[in-house]
PDB file of C-alpha atoms in Angstrom:
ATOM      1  CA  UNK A 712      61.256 142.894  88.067  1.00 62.00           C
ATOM      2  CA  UNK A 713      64.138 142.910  90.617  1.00 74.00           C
ATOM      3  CA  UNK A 714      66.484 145.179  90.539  1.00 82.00           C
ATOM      4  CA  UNK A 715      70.020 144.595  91.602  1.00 80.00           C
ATOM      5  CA  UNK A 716      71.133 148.149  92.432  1.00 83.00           C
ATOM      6  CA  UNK A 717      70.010 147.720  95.971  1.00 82.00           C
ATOM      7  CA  UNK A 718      71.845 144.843  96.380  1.00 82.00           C
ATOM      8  CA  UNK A 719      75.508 147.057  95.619  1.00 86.00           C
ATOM      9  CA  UNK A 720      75.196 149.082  99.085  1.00 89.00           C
ATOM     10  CA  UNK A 721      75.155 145.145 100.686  1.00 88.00           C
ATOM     11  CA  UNK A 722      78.342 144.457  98.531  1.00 88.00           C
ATOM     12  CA  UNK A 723      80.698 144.914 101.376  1.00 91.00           C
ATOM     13  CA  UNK A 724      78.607 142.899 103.685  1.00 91.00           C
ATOM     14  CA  UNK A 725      78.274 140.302 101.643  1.00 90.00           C
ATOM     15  CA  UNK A 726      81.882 140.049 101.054  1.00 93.00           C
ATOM     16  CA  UNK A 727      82.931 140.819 104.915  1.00 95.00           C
ATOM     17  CA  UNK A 728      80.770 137.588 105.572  1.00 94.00           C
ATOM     18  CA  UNK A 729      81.944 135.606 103.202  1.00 95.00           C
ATOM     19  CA  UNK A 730      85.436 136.280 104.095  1.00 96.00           C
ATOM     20  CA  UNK A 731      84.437 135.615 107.855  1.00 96.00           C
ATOM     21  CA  UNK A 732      83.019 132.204 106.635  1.00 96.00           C
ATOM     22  CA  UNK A 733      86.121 131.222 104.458  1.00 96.00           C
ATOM     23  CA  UNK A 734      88.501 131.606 107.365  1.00 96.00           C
ATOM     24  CA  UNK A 735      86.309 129.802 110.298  1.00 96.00           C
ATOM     25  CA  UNK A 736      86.637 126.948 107.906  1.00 96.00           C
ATOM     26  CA  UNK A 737      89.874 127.072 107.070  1.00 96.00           C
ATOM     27  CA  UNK A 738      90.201 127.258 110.906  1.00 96.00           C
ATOM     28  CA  UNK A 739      87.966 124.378 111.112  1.00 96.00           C
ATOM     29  CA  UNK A 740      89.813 122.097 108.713  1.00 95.00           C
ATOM     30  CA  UNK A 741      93.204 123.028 110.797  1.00 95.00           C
ATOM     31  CA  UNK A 742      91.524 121.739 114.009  1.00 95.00           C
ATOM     32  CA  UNK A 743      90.303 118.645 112.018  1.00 95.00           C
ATOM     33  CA  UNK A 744      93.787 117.950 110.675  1.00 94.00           C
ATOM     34  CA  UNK A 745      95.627 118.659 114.038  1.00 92.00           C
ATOM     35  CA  UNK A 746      93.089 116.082 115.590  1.00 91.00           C
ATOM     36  CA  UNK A 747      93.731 113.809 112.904  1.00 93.00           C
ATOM     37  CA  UNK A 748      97.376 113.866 113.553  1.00 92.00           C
ATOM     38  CA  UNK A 749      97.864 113.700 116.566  1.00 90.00           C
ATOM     39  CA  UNK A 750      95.191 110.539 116.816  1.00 91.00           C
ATOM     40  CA  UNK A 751      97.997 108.793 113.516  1.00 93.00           C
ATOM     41  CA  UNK A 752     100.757 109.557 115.802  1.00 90.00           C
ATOM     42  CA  UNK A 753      99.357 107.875 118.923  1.00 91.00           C
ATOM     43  CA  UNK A 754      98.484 104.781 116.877  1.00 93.00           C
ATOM     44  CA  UNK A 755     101.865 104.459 115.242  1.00 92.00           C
ATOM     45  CA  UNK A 756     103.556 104.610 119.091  1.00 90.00           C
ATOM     46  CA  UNK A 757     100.936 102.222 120.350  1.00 91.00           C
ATOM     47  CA  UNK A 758     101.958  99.360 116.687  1.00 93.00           C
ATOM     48  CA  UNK A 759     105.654 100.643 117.437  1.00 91.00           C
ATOM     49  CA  UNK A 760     105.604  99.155 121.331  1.00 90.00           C
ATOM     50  CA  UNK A 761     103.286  95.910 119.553  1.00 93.00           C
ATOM     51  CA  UNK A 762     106.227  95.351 117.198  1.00 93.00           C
ATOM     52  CA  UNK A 763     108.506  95.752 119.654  1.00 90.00           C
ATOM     53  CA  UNK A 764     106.739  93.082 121.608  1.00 90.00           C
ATOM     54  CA  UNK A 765     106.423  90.685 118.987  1.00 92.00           C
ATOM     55  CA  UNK A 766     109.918  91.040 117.809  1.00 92.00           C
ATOM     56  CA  UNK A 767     111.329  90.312 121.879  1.00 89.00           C
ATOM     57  CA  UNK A 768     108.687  87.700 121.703  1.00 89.00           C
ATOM     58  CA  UNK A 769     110.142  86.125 118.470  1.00 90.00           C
ATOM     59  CA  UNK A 770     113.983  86.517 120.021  1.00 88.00           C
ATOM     60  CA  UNK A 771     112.619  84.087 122.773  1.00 84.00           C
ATOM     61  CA  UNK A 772     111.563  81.655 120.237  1.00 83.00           C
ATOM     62  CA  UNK A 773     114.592  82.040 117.918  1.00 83.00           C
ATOM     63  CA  UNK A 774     116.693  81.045 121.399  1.00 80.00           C
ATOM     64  CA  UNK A 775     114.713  78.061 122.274  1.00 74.00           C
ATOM     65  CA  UNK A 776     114.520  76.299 118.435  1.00 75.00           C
ATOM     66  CA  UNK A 777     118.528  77.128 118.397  1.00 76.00           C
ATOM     67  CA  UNK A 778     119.545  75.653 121.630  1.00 71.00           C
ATOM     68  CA  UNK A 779     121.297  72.547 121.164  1.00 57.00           C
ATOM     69  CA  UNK A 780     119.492  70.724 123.868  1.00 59.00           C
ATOM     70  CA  UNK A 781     115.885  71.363 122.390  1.00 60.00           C
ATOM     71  CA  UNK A 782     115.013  68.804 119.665  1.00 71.00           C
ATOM     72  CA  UNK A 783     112.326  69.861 118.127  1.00 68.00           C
ATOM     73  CA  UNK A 784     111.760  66.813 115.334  1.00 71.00           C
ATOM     74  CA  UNK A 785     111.492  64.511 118.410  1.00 76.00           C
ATOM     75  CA  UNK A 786     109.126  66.002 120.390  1.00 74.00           C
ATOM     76  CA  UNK A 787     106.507  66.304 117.740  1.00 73.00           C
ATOM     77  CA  UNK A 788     107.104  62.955 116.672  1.00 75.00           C
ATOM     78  CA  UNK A 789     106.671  62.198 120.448  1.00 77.00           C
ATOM     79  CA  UNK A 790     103.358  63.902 120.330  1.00 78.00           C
ATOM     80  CA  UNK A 791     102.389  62.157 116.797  1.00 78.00           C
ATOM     81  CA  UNK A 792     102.683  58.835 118.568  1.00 75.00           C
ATOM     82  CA  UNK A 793     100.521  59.720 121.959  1.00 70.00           C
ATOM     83  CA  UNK A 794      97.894  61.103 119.373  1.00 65.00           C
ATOM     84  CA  UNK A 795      97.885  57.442 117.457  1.00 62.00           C
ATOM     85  CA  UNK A 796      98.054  55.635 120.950  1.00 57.00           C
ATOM     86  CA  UNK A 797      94.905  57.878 122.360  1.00 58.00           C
ATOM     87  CA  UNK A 798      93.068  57.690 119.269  1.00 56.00           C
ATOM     88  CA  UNK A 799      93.138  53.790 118.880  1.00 57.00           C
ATOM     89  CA  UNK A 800      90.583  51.737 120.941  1.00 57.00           C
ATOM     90  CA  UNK A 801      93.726  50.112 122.842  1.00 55.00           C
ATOM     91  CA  UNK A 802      94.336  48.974 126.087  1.00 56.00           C
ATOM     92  CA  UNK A 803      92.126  47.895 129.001  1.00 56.00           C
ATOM     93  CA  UNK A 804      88.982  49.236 129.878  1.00 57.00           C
ATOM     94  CA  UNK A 805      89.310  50.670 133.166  1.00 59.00           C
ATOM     95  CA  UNK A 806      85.789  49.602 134.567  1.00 63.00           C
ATOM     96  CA  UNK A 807      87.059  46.015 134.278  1.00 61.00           C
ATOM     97  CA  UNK A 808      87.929  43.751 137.312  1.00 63.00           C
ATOM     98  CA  UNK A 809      90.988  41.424 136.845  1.00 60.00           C
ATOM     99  CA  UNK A 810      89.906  38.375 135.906  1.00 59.00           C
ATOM    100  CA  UNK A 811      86.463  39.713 133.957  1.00 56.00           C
ATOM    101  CA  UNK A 812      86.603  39.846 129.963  1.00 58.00           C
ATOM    102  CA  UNK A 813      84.953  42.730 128.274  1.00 53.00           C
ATOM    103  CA  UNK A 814      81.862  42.171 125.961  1.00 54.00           C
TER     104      UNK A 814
END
């Protein structure tokens, strides 16, 4: 059998390495954390200046539906009724010769 009373003049090795251990990781998980941090913090600036963007972007947008020159309603109608004209087979084929009927 083994026996454990040679392992009691290691003892304070044992625990000086363990101790060692513990605080490179605690170390460790600091410099993790830190990193971690400081990566957040660049990515919330970088979404700040986006928002910041978007929101100057939707100003411009809120200024041109408010003017009181821009009609909105009539310009899509507008565009409605070049879609309908496009779309239908209207109008004179432009391979035609004046005078010539289409078959």
């Amino acid at each position: 059998m083994f026996d454990w009373a040679y392992l009691i003049p290691l003892a304070p090795f044992i625990i000086g390495g363990l101790a060692i251990w513990t605080r490179h990781q605690h170390k460790m998980a600091e410099m993790q954390l830190n990193a971690t941090a400081e990566s957040t913090a660049e990515k919330a600036a970088q979404y700040a200046s986006r928002v910041g963007d978007l929101e100057d972007r939707v100003r411009v947008l809120e200024r041109i539906v408010t003017d009181s020159g821009y009609n909105v309603a009539t310009q899509i109608e507008a565009l409605r009724d070049q879609r309908t004209v496009e779309g239908s087979d209207s109008g004179t084929p432009l391979n035609i010769k004046q005078g010539e009927t289409a078959q």
